[in-house]
Short mmCIF file of N, CA and C and ligand atoms in Angstrom, two decimals:
data_model
loop_
_atom_site.label_atom_id
_atom_site.label_comp_id
_atom_site.label_asym_id
_atom_site.label_seq_id
_atom_site.Cartn_x
_atom_site.Cartn_y
_atom_site.Cartn_z
N MET A 1056 0.64 -1.21 -0.06
CA MET A 1056 0.15 -0.28 0.06
C MET A 1056 0.82 1.52 0.24
N LYS A 1057 0.66 2.26 -0.86
CA LYS A 1057 1.70 3.38 -0.99
C LYS A 1057 0.63 4.79 -1.47
N PRO A 1058 -0.26 4.93 -0.99
CA PRO A 1058 -1.31 5.97 -1.14
C PRO A 1058 -0.66 7.47 -1.41
N GLU A 1059 -0.53 8.13 -2.42
CA GLU A 1059 0.07 9.45 -2.21
C GLU A 1059 -0.95 9.94 -1.11
N ILE A 1060 -0.87 10.62 -0.40
CA ILE A 1060 -1.95 11.51 -0.11
C ILE A 1060 -1.97 12.92 -0.43
N GLU A 1061 -0.70 13.60 -0.12
CA GLU A 1061 -0.82 15.26 -0.62
C GLU A 1061 0.46 15.08 -1.19
N THR A 1062 0.63 15.73 -2.47
CA THR A 1062 1.69 16.17 -3.19
C THR A 1062 1.49 17.85 -3.98
N ASN A 1063 2.27 18.32 -3.42
CA ASN A 1063 2.50 19.80 -4.32
C ASN A 1063 4.32 20.33 -4.13
N LEU A 1064 4.95 19.37 -4.50
CA LEU A 1064 6.11 19.76 -4.22
C LEU A 1064 6.58 19.91 -5.72
N GLU A 1065 7.24 21.15 -5.87
CA GLU A 1065 7.75 21.70 -7.30
C GLU A 1065 8.69 21.44 -8.05
N ILE A 1066 9.58 20.77 -7.07
CA ILE A 1066 10.99 20.36 -7.14
C ILE A 1066 11.55 19.33 -6.27
N ASP A 1067 12.41 18.37 -7.58
CA ASP A 1067 12.71 17.30 -6.56
C ASP A 1067 14.28 17.36 -6.38
N THR A 1068 14.32 17.71 -5.53
CA THR A 1068 15.99 18.60 -5.08
C THR A 1068 16.67 16.77 -4.60
N LYS A 1069 17.94 16.71 -4.90
CA LYS A 1069 18.81 15.94 -4.59
C LYS A 1069 20.01 16.35 -3.40
N MET A 1070 19.38 16.96 -2.56
CA MET A 1070 20.25 17.47 -1.69
C MET A 1070 20.91 16.09 -0.75
N HIS A 1071 21.93 16.75 -0.20
CA HIS A 1071 22.81 15.91 1.06
C HIS A 1071 22.10 15.83 1.80
N VAL A 1072 21.61 15.02 2.62
CA VAL A 1072 21.36 14.85 3.97
C VAL A 1072 22.22 15.16 5.07
N ASN A 1073 22.02 16.17 5.43
CA ASN A 1073 23.22 17.12 6.80
C ASN A 1073 22.93 16.18 7.78
N LYS A 1074 22.08 16.57 8.32
CA LYS A 1074 21.81 15.62 10.48
C LYS A 1074 20.56 14.84 10.21
N LEU A 1075 20.60 14.13 10.97
CA LEU A 1075 19.90 13.22 11.38
C LEU A 1075 19.35 14.00 13.01
N PHE A 1076 17.91 13.66 13.29
CA PHE A 1076 17.60 13.90 14.11
C PHE A 1076 16.61 13.41 14.78
N THR A 1077 16.00 13.14 15.89
CA THR A 1077 14.75 12.32 16.55
C THR A 1077 13.59 13.61 17.39
N LEU A 1078 12.38 13.24 17.07
CA LEU A 1078 11.59 13.59 18.06
C LEU A 1078 10.64 12.75 18.28
N VAL A 1079 10.16 12.82 19.73
CA VAL A 1079 9.34 11.64 20.74
C VAL A 1079 7.91 12.41 21.17
N PHE A 1080 6.85 11.79 20.50
CA PHE A 1080 5.52 11.79 21.32
C PHE A 1080 5.12 10.89 21.83
N LEU A 1081 5.00 11.72 23.40
CA LEU A 1081 4.31 10.80 24.76
C LEU A 1081 2.76 10.85 24.21
N LYS A 1082 2.07 9.84 24.55
CA LYS A 1082 0.59 9.99 24.33
C LYS A 1082 0.04 9.39 25.75
N LYS A 1083 -1.35 10.07 25.68
CA LYS A 1083 -2.12 9.52 27.44
C LYS A 1083 -3.50 9.97 27.66
N ASN A 1084 -4.45 9.10 27.25
CA ASN A 1084 -5.65 9.33 27.07
C ASN A 1084 -6.27 10.76 25.90
N LYS A 1085 -5.51 10.74 25.04
CA LYS A 1085 -5.73 11.41 23.55
C LYS A 1085 -5.25 12.54 24.00
N SER A 1086 -4.05 12.23 24.32
CA SER A 1086 -3.46 13.57 25.11
C SER A 1086 -1.89 13.35 24.75
N VAL A 1087 -1.19 14.41 23.61
CA VAL A 1087 0.65 14.46 23.64
C VAL A 1087 1.03 15.30 24.40
N LEU A 1088 1.88 15.20 24.96
CA LEU A 1088 2.83 15.95 25.63
C LEU A 1088 3.65 16.76 24.71
N LEU A 1089 4.04 17.89 25.18
CA LEU A 1089 5.02 18.86 24.35
C LEU A 1089 5.59 20.16 24.79
N GLY A 1090 6.87 20.65 24.61
CA GLY A 1090 7.62 21.19 25.49
C GLY A 1090 7.96 22.60 24.94
N LEU A 1091 7.76 23.57 24.87
CA LEU A 1091 8.20 25.11 24.37
C LEU A 1091 9.81 25.05 24.43
N LYS A 1092 10.48 25.48 23.52
CA LYS A 1092 11.75 25.22 23.00
C LYS A 1092 12.39 26.49 23.66
N THR A 1093 13.31 26.47 24.16
CA THR A 1093 13.80 27.79 24.56
C THR A 1093 14.95 28.22 24.01
N ARG A 1094 15.64 27.42 23.12
CA ARG A 1094 16.90 27.70 22.47
C ARG A 1094 16.97 27.36 21.37
N GLY A 1095 17.76 27.64 20.77
CA GLY A 1095 18.36 27.75 19.24
C GLY A 1095 17.14 26.74 18.05
N LEU A 1096 17.64 25.85 17.46
CA LEU A 1096 16.48 25.29 16.44
C LEU A 1096 14.99 25.72 16.58
N GLY A 1097 14.02 26.08 16.42
CA GLY A 1097 12.54 25.73 16.63
C GLY A 1097 12.30 26.72 18.00
N LYS A 1098 12.92 27.67 18.43
CA LYS A 1098 12.94 28.49 19.49
C LYS A 1098 12.09 29.10 19.50
N GLY A 1099 10.87 29.08 20.65
CA GLY A 1099 9.32 29.71 20.36
C GLY A 1099 8.71 28.45 20.12
N PHE A 1100 8.79 27.40 19.84
CA PHE A 1100 8.14 26.68 19.20
C PHE A 1100 7.44 25.48 19.76
N TRP A 1101 6.33 25.04 20.30
CA TRP A 1101 5.57 23.73 20.98
C TRP A 1101 6.38 22.71 20.37
N ASN A 1102 6.96 21.83 20.54
CA ASN A 1102 7.17 20.49 19.69
C ASN A 1102 7.51 19.12 20.78
N GLY A 1103 7.71 17.94 19.97
CA GLY A 1103 7.66 17.03 20.78
C GLY A 1103 9.35 16.68 21.11
N PHE A 1104 9.80 16.09 21.80
CA PHE A 1104 11.07 15.61 22.45
C PHE A 1104 12.37 15.44 21.68
N GLY A 1105 13.47 16.15 21.41
CA GLY A 1105 14.43 15.00 20.62
C GLY A 1105 15.44 15.54 20.17
N GLY A 1106 16.32 15.51 19.39
CA GLY A 1106 17.38 16.30 19.25
C GLY A 1106 18.53 15.60 17.69
N LYS A 1107 19.81 16.11 17.54
CA LYS A 1107 20.62 15.33 16.96
C LYS A 1107 21.23 14.02 16.93
N VAL A 1108 21.29 13.25 16.66
CA VAL A 1108 21.53 11.62 16.75
C VAL A 1108 23.25 11.79 16.90
N GLU A 1109 23.80 11.51 17.75
CA GLU A 1109 25.32 11.81 18.19
C GLU A 1109 25.91 10.32 17.12
N LYS A 1110 27.42 10.21 17.29
CA LYS A 1110 27.91 9.47 16.73
C LYS A 1110 27.65 8.33 17.28
N ASN A 1111 28.24 7.34 16.70
CA ASN A 1111 27.92 5.57 17.40
C ASN A 1111 26.45 5.35 17.98
N GLU A 1112 25.83 6.41 17.94
CA GLU A 1112 24.32 6.05 18.54
C GLU A 1112 23.33 5.91 17.48
N THR A 1113 22.33 4.90 18.03
CA THR A 1113 21.14 4.58 17.00
C THR A 1113 19.88 5.45 17.18
N VAL A 1114 19.48 5.77 15.89
CA VAL A 1114 18.16 6.68 16.06
C VAL A 1114 17.18 6.21 17.66
N MET A 1115 16.71 5.05 17.88
CA MET A 1115 16.44 4.75 18.88
C MET A 1115 16.97 5.05 20.32
N ASP A 1116 18.13 4.80 19.96
CA ASP A 1116 19.29 5.35 21.55
C ASP A 1116 19.14 7.14 22.05
N CYS A 1117 19.07 7.78 20.84
CA CYS A 1117 19.06 8.82 20.94
C CYS A 1117 17.60 9.30 21.23
N ALA A 1118 16.52 8.89 20.55
CA ALA A 1118 15.39 9.32 20.97
C ALA A 1118 14.96 9.22 22.63
N LYS A 1119 15.73 7.94 23.07
CA LYS A 1119 15.08 7.81 24.53
C LYS A 1119 16.15 8.45 25.47
N ARG A 1120 17.30 8.85 24.85
CA ARG A 1120 18.32 10.26 25.83
C ARG A 1120 17.91 11.44 25.40
N GLU A 1121 17.45 11.47 24.56
CA GLU A 1121 16.95 13.07 24.39
C GLU A 1121 15.38 13.02 25.17
N LEU A 1122 14.18 12.20 25.14
CA LEU A 1122 13.15 12.18 25.94
C LEU A 1122 13.69 12.54 27.81
N LYS A 1123 14.56 11.65 27.97
CA LYS A 1123 14.76 11.84 29.35
C LYS A 1123 16.08 13.30 29.82
N GLU A 1124 16.33 13.57 28.83
CA GLU A 1124 16.99 14.88 29.02
C GLU A 1124 16.18 16.00 29.06
N GLU A 1125 15.00 16.16 28.14
CA GLU A 1125 14.70 17.30 28.18
C GLU A 1125 13.19 17.04 28.82
N CYS A 1126 12.48 16.08 29.31
CA CYS A 1126 11.46 15.77 30.16
C CYS A 1126 10.60 15.09 31.50
N ASN A 1127 13.31 14.10 31.61
CA ASN A 1127 12.92 13.24 32.34
C ASN A 1127 12.33 12.28 32.69
N LEU A 1128 11.75 11.92 31.25
CA LEU A 1128 10.95 10.69 31.60
C LEU A 1128 11.68 9.28 30.52
N GLU A 1129 11.42 8.23 31.09
CA GLU A 1129 11.73 6.91 30.52
C GLU A 1129 11.05 6.51 29.58
N ALA A 1130 11.32 6.20 28.32
CA ALA A 1130 10.58 6.27 27.15
C ALA A 1130 10.37 4.27 27.75
N LYS A 1131 9.18 3.70 27.42
CA LYS A 1131 9.26 1.62 27.83
C LYS A 1131 8.96 1.32 26.07
N ASP A 1132 8.08 2.10 25.83
CA ASP A 1132 7.68 1.35 24.22
C ASP A 1132 7.50 2.33 23.20
N LEU A 1133 8.82 2.49 22.61
CA LEU A 1133 9.31 3.48 21.79
C LEU A 1133 8.52 2.88 20.26
N LYS A 1134 8.15 3.44 19.38
CA LYS A 1134 7.87 2.96 18.61
C LYS A 1134 8.12 3.92 17.26
N GLN A 1135 8.93 3.70 16.26
CA GLN A 1135 9.23 4.23 15.10
C GLN A 1135 7.94 4.71 14.39
N ILE A 1136 7.25 5.78 13.72
CA ILE A 1136 6.21 5.90 13.38
C ILE A 1136 6.39 6.70 11.80
N GLY A 1137 7.60 7.63 12.08
CA GLY A 1137 7.52 8.22 10.64
C GLY A 1137 8.82 8.85 10.92
N VAL A 1138 9.20 9.21 8.89
CA VAL A 1138 10.33 9.94 8.85
C VAL A 1138 9.76 11.26 8.17
N VAL A 1139 10.18 12.21 8.83
CA VAL A 1139 9.97 13.82 7.95
C VAL A 1139 11.98 13.78 7.11
N ARG A 1140 11.48 14.53 5.81
CA ARG A 1140 12.34 15.14 5.53
C ARG A 1140 12.37 16.63 4.90
N TYR A 1141 13.38 17.51 5.55
CA TYR A 1141 13.36 18.57 5.15
C TYR A 1141 14.08 19.03 3.87
N ASP A 1142 13.74 19.46 2.99
CA ASP A 1142 15.17 19.52 1.81
C ASP A 1142 14.76 21.37 2.08
N LEU A 1143 16.13 22.09 2.57
CA LEU A 1143 16.10 23.82 2.85
C LEU A 1143 17.01 24.28 1.79
N LEU A 1144 16.06 25.17 1.10
CA LEU A 1144 16.59 25.22 -0.56
C LEU A 1144 17.51 26.90 -0.07
N HIS A 1145 17.22 27.62 1.33
CA HIS A 1145 18.22 28.69 1.28
C HIS A 1145 19.74 27.88 2.15
N ASP A 1146 19.63 27.12 2.75
CA ASP A 1146 20.61 26.48 3.16
C ASP A 1146 21.58 25.53 2.28
N ASN A 1147 20.74 25.04 1.30
CA ASN A 1147 20.96 23.79 0.28
C ASN A 1147 21.60 23.14 0.92
N SER A 1148 20.63 22.03 1.94
CA SER A 1148 21.32 21.17 2.99
C SER A 1148 19.68 20.54 2.95
N SER A 1149 19.35 19.07 3.51
CA SER A 1149 18.27 18.75 4.12
C SER A 1149 18.47 17.56 5.21
N ASP A 1150 17.70 18.20 6.04
CA ASP A 1150 17.85 17.40 7.47
C ASP A 1150 16.20 16.16 7.53
N VAL A 1151 17.04 14.99 8.21
CA VAL A 1151 16.01 14.19 8.28
C VAL A 1151 15.86 13.86 9.52
N VAL A 1152 14.20 13.84 10.21
CA VAL A 1152 13.71 14.16 11.61
C VAL A 1152 12.91 12.24 11.82
N HIS A 1153 13.90 11.94 12.46
CA HIS A 1153 12.84 10.27 12.66
C HIS A 1153 11.63 10.39 13.90
N ILE A 1154 10.45 10.10 13.83
CA ILE A 1154 9.36 10.20 14.41
C ILE A 1154 9.52 8.94 15.13
N PHE A 1155 9.48 9.46 16.60
CA PHE A 1155 8.49 8.19 17.70
C PHE A 1155 7.24 8.19 18.20
N THR A 1156 5.97 7.29 18.54
CA THR A 1156 5.51 7.65 19.69
C THR A 1156 5.71 6.80 21.22
N CYS A 1157 4.94 6.77 21.82
CA CYS A 1157 5.44 6.46 23.00
C CYS A 1157 3.69 6.42 23.93
N THR A 1158 3.83 5.15 24.50
CA THR A 1158 2.76 5.31 25.39
C THR A 1158 2.83 4.76 26.56
N GLN A 1159 4.01 3.84 26.82
CA GLN A 1159 4.39 3.68 28.31
C GLN A 1159 5.26 4.42 28.44
N PHE A 1160 5.65 5.18 29.71
CA PHE A 1160 6.73 5.72 30.51
C PHE A 1160 6.98 5.73 31.79
N GLU A 1161 7.98 5.90 32.34
CA GLU A 1161 8.48 5.86 33.55
C GLU A 1161 8.93 6.99 34.37
N GLY A 1162 8.18 7.64 35.28
CA GLY A 1162 9.03 8.79 35.97
C GLY A 1162 8.68 9.66 36.01
N VAL A 1163 9.12 11.24 36.74
CA VAL A 1163 8.03 12.50 36.86
C VAL A 1163 8.49 13.13 36.09
N GLU A 1164 7.48 13.87 35.05
CA GLU A 1164 8.13 14.23 33.88
C GLU A 1164 8.03 15.93 34.38
N LYS A 1165 8.95 16.72 33.87
CA LYS A 1165 9.48 17.66 34.57
C LYS A 1165 10.30 18.43 33.26
N PRO A 1166 10.36 20.10 33.18
CA PRO A 1166 10.70 20.78 32.27
C PRO A 1166 11.97 20.48 32.44
N SER A 1167 12.74 21.35 31.11
CA SER A 1167 14.41 20.94 31.60
C SER A 1167 14.54 22.46 30.62
N GLU A 1168 15.87 22.63 30.99
CA GLU A 1168 16.32 24.07 30.32
C GLU A 1168 16.21 23.88 28.88
N GLU A 1169 15.98 23.17 28.08
CA GLU A 1169 16.12 23.37 26.60
C GLU A 1169 14.04 23.36 26.40
N MET A 1170 13.31 22.70 27.03
CA MET A 1170 11.98 22.58 26.78
C MET A 1170 11.33 23.38 28.04
N ASN A 1171 10.63 24.21 28.36
CA ASN A 1171 9.78 24.70 29.35
C ASN A 1171 9.16 25.91 29.45
N PRO A 1172 7.92 25.62 29.16
CA PRO A 1172 6.87 24.63 30.06
C PRO A 1172 6.67 23.76 29.10
N ILE A 1173 6.80 21.92 29.93
CA ILE A 1173 6.08 21.02 28.81
C ILE A 1173 4.59 21.04 29.79
N GLN A 1174 3.69 20.58 28.58
CA GLN A 1174 2.02 20.65 28.67
C GLN A 1174 1.41 19.21 27.67
N TRP A 1175 0.48 18.86 28.50
CA TRP A 1175 -0.22 17.99 27.46
C TRP A 1175 -1.41 18.54 26.73
N TYR A 1176 -1.38 18.44 25.86
CA TYR A 1176 -2.39 19.18 24.75
C TYR A 1176 -3.29 17.88 24.05
N LYS A 1177 -4.40 18.16 24.25
CA LYS A 1177 -5.65 17.09 23.71
C LYS A 1177 -5.01 17.11 21.97
N PHE A 1178 -5.67 15.93 21.72
CA PHE A 1178 -5.35 15.77 20.15
C PHE A 1178 -6.04 16.82 19.29
N ARG A 1179 -7.50 17.13 19.72
CA ARG A 1179 -8.50 18.33 19.32
C ARG A 1179 -7.43 19.63 19.38
N ALA A 1180 -6.54 19.76 19.92
CA ALA A 1180 -6.50 21.17 20.59
C ALA A 1180 -4.62 21.72 20.46
N ILE A 1181 -4.34 21.18 19.57
CA ILE A 1181 -2.67 20.82 19.46
C ILE A 1181 -1.97 22.44 19.17
N PRO A 1182 -1.66 23.33 19.53
CA PRO A 1182 -1.20 24.52 19.58
C PRO A 1182 -0.37 24.59 18.15
N PHE A 1183 -1.23 24.35 17.06
CA PHE A 1183 -0.31 24.54 15.37
C PHE A 1183 0.15 25.94 15.29
N THR A 1184 -0.75 27.30 16.07
CA THR A 1184 -0.10 28.10 15.45
C THR A 1184 1.23 28.88 15.99
N GLN A 1185 1.63 27.99 17.25
CA GLN A 1185 2.41 28.00 17.35
C GLN A 1185 3.63 27.05 17.43
N MET A 1186 3.91 26.83 16.15
CA MET A 1186 4.73 25.17 16.16
C MET A 1186 5.51 25.23 14.59
N TRP A 1187 6.28 24.87 14.19
CA TRP A 1187 6.63 24.75 13.12
C TRP A 1187 5.60 24.57 11.85
N PRO A 1188 5.70 25.62 10.78
CA PRO A 1188 4.74 25.46 9.37
C PRO A 1188 4.29 24.29 9.19
N ASP A 1189 5.29 23.04 9.33
CA ASP A 1189 4.92 21.96 8.37
C ASP A 1189 4.17 20.87 9.65
N SER A 1190 4.26 21.21 10.92
CA SER A 1190 3.31 20.27 11.77
C SER A 1190 2.11 20.00 11.54
N PRO A 1191 1.19 20.93 10.62
CA PRO A 1191 -0.26 20.50 10.70
C PRO A 1191 0.01 19.81 9.23
N HIS A 1192 0.60 19.31 8.50
CA HIS A 1192 0.62 18.52 7.61
C HIS A 1192 1.17 17.27 8.01
N TRP A 1193 1.93 16.81 9.09
CA TRP A 1193 2.21 15.38 9.16
C TRP A 1193 1.31 14.66 10.74
N TYR A 1194 1.27 15.81 11.32
CA TYR A 1194 0.49 15.64 12.70
C TYR A 1194 -0.65 14.51 12.82
N PRO A 1195 -1.32 14.68 12.05
CA PRO A 1195 -2.41 13.94 11.96
C PRO A 1195 -2.26 12.53 11.81
N TYR A 1196 -1.31 11.96 11.31
CA TYR A 1196 -0.55 10.43 11.10
C TYR A 1196 0.09 9.88 12.11
N MET A 1197 0.91 10.77 12.36
CA MET A 1197 1.38 10.43 13.86
C MET A 1197 0.30 10.32 15.18
N LEU A 1198 -0.57 10.67 15.29
CA LEU A 1198 -1.53 10.83 16.39
C LEU A 1198 -2.31 9.96 16.11
N ASP A 1199 -2.48 9.48 14.78
CA ASP A 1199 -3.41 8.22 14.09
C ASP A 1199 -2.38 6.94 14.10
N GLU A 1200 -1.45 7.06 14.78
CA GLU A 1200 -0.28 5.65 14.65
C GLU A 1200 -0.21 5.11 13.19
N LYS A 1201 -0.44 5.69 12.26
CA LYS A 1201 0.00 5.93 10.47
C LYS A 1201 1.27 5.72 10.75
N TYR A 1202 2.08 4.65 9.97
CA TYR A 1202 3.49 4.77 9.10
C TYR A 1202 3.27 5.70 8.43
N PHE A 1203 3.90 6.86 8.02
CA PHE A 1203 3.78 8.17 6.98
C PHE A 1203 5.55 8.33 6.93
N SER A 1204 5.68 8.86 5.51
CA SER A 1204 6.87 9.52 5.08
C SER A 1204 6.32 11.06 4.79
N ALA A 1205 7.15 12.06 4.92
CA ALA A 1205 6.86 13.61 4.50
C ALA A 1205 8.18 13.75 4.19
N ARG A 1206 7.86 15.25 3.20
CA ARG A 1206 9.24 15.68 2.36
C ARG A 1206 8.52 17.05 2.52
N ILE A 1207 9.28 17.96 2.87
CA ILE A 1207 8.71 19.15 3.19
C ILE A 1207 9.97 19.87 2.87
N THR A 1208 9.45 21.22 1.56
CA THR A 1208 10.65 21.78 1.45
C THR A 1208 10.60 23.38 1.32
N TYR A 1209 11.56 24.22 2.14
CA TYR A 1209 11.17 25.07 2.71
C TYR A 1209 12.07 25.74 1.88
N SER A 1210 11.91 26.97 1.47
CA SER A 1210 12.27 27.98 0.63
C SER A 1210 13.18 28.98 1.68
N ASP A 1211 12.23 29.43 2.44
CA ASP A 1211 12.93 30.32 3.68
C ASP A 1211 12.98 29.84 5.41
N GLU A 1212 12.95 30.10 6.00
CA GLU A 1212 13.13 29.80 7.24
C GLU A 1212 11.38 29.27 7.64
N ASN A 1213 10.91 30.10 7.35
CA ASN A 1213 9.38 30.28 7.70
C ASN A 1213 8.44 29.94 6.45
N THR A 1214 8.98 29.74 5.37
CA THR A 1214 8.13 29.56 3.89
C THR A 1214 8.14 28.15 3.36
N ILE A 1215 6.79 27.14 3.29
CA ILE A 1215 6.98 26.06 2.79
C ILE A 1215 6.73 25.99 1.29
N LYS A 1216 7.66 25.78 0.73
CA LYS A 1216 7.65 25.77 -1.12
C LYS A 1216 6.47 24.70 -1.72
N GLY A 1217 6.68 23.44 -0.78
CA GLY A 1217 6.02 22.39 -1.29
C GLY A 1217 6.06 21.10 -0.15
N SER A 1218 5.15 20.15 -0.13
CA SER A 1218 5.27 18.97 0.30
C SER A 1218 4.99 17.91 -0.13
N SER A 1219 5.17 16.86 0.48
CA SER A 1219 4.64 15.50 0.00
C SER A 1219 4.81 14.19 0.86
N ILE A 1220 3.59 14.02 1.32
CA ILE A 1220 3.20 12.81 2.34
C ILE A 1220 2.69 11.47 1.92
N GLN A 1221 3.31 10.36 2.27
CA GLN A 1221 2.72 9.21 2.09
C GLN A 1221 2.85 8.55 2.87
N VAL A 1222 1.44 7.54 2.91
CA VAL A 1222 1.60 6.93 4.78
C VAL A 1222 1.52 5.39 3.84
N TYR A 1223 1.78 4.32 4.77
CA TYR A 1223 2.36 2.93 4.47
C TYR A 1223 1.52 2.08 5.71
N ASN A 1224 1.73 0.95 5.25
CA ASN A 1224 1.17 -0.58 6.29
C ASN A 1224 2.84 -0.87 7.18
N ASN A 1225 3.78 -0.25 6.68
CA ASN A 1225 4.46 -0.83 7.77
C ASN A 1225 5.91 0.22 7.77
N LEU A 1226 6.97 -0.34 8.98
CA LEU A 1226 7.93 0.63 8.85
C LEU A 1226 8.98 0.75 7.96
N SER A 1227 9.56 -0.34 6.76
CA SER A 1227 10.37 -0.12 5.93
C SER A 1227 10.24 0.66 4.97
N ASN A 1228 9.61 0.55 4.40
CA ASN A 1228 9.00 2.19 3.16
C ASN A 1228 9.46 3.15 3.70
N VAL A 1229 9.13 3.41 4.95
CA VAL A 1229 9.05 4.65 5.26
C VAL A 1229 10.50 5.33 5.49
N LEU A 1230 11.13 3.84 5.40
CA LEU A 1230 12.62 4.71 6.46
C LEU A 1230 13.40 4.63 4.83
N LYS A 1231 12.95 4.40 3.35
CA LYS A 1231 13.89 4.59 2.42
C LYS A 1231 14.20 6.19 2.15
N ILE A 1232 12.92 7.23 2.69
CA ILE A 1232 13.00 8.42 2.58
C ILE A 1232 14.35 9.07 3.03
N ALA A 1233 14.86 8.37 4.11
CA ALA A 1233 15.99 8.98 4.80
C ALA A 1233 17.49 8.63 4.33
N GLU A 1234 17.46 7.59 3.61
CA GLU A 1234 18.61 7.20 2.80
C GLU A 1234 18.86 7.79 1.89
N1 8DG B 996 16.45 20.38 12.20
C1 8DG B 996 15.25 20.20 12.07
N2 8DG B 996 15.07 19.52 13.33
C2 8DG B 996 13.25 19.58 13.23
C3 8DG B 996 12.54 20.67 12.25
N3 8DG B 996 11.30 20.59 12.90
C4 8DG B 996 10.85 19.95 13.71
O1 8DG B 996 10.45 19.65 14.56
N4 8DG B 996 12.72 19.37 14.74
C5 8DG B 996 13.07 18.76 15.27
C6 8DG B 996 13.96 18.11 15.21
C7 8DG B 996 14.69 17.73 16.96
O2 8DG B 996 14.30 17.16 17.77
C8 8DG B 996 14.81 19.42 16.94
C9 8DG B 996 15.71 19.89 16.67
O3 8DG B 996 17.01 19.29 17.43
P1 8DG B 996 17.90 20.33 18.32
O4 8DG B 996 18.61 21.84 17.77
O5 8DG B 996 17.52 20.75 19.79
O6 8DG B 996 18.69 19.43 19.05
P2 8DG B 996 19.91 18.37 20.34
O7 8DG B 996 19.11 19.10 21.45
O8 8DG B 996 20.92 18.14 19.99
O9 8DG B 996 20.68 20.40 20.26
P3 8DG B 996 21.40 21.12 21.36
O10 8DG B 996 20.56 22.16 21.62
O11 8DG B 996 21.58 20.25 22.75
O12 8DG B 996 22.51 21.63 20.63
O13 8DG B 996 13.71 19.80 16.14
C10 8DG B 996 13.12 21.35 11.08
O14 8DG B 996 12.47 21.64 10.49
N5 8DG B 996 14.66 21.12 11.45
#
């Protein structure tokens, strides 16, 4: 199964994948835990928890580590659900973000230097106006636990030039976009 959900990508760039990132979404009672980023990339936006994959670290290890660092929780059932590839025309580079969901976790949630405050948001009340502009394109699949890949082209830091999203019935096809 490979239905194309949304395509509006004007250019098919073959840009070098620059950096690998992770992003984790904890779920409870039809709500998702988000944090307000206090610094760096995405400062002032609500987001899941994650960061750069370090040398000699798997994306899964990175997802666990960043979750613990940023909200003090330990993931028990991380599920890799999607990949978002960002083609950044203004930077002539691509970032790839591996998306995880998690429903079992341990510890006491706590804000961190990088994510403060943190807050549970109902699925129907996600604060999209205070998030990366591409979030509404793919959050519905992540919230619905659908395997997906998304390719988003930005022409500058705030402007989406095109997007393409596909859903799958397993993970292996999802990962091809990250190659
Ligand atoms: N690179 C990139 N990351 C994005 C985008 N949208 C988005 O949600 N993210 C996520 C992925 C990561 O979880 C996070 C960026 O990672 P980061 O810069 O905070 O990485 P880090 O924690 O390792 O950084 P540091 O501040 O500790 O040095 O934002 C995007 O357009 N580009």
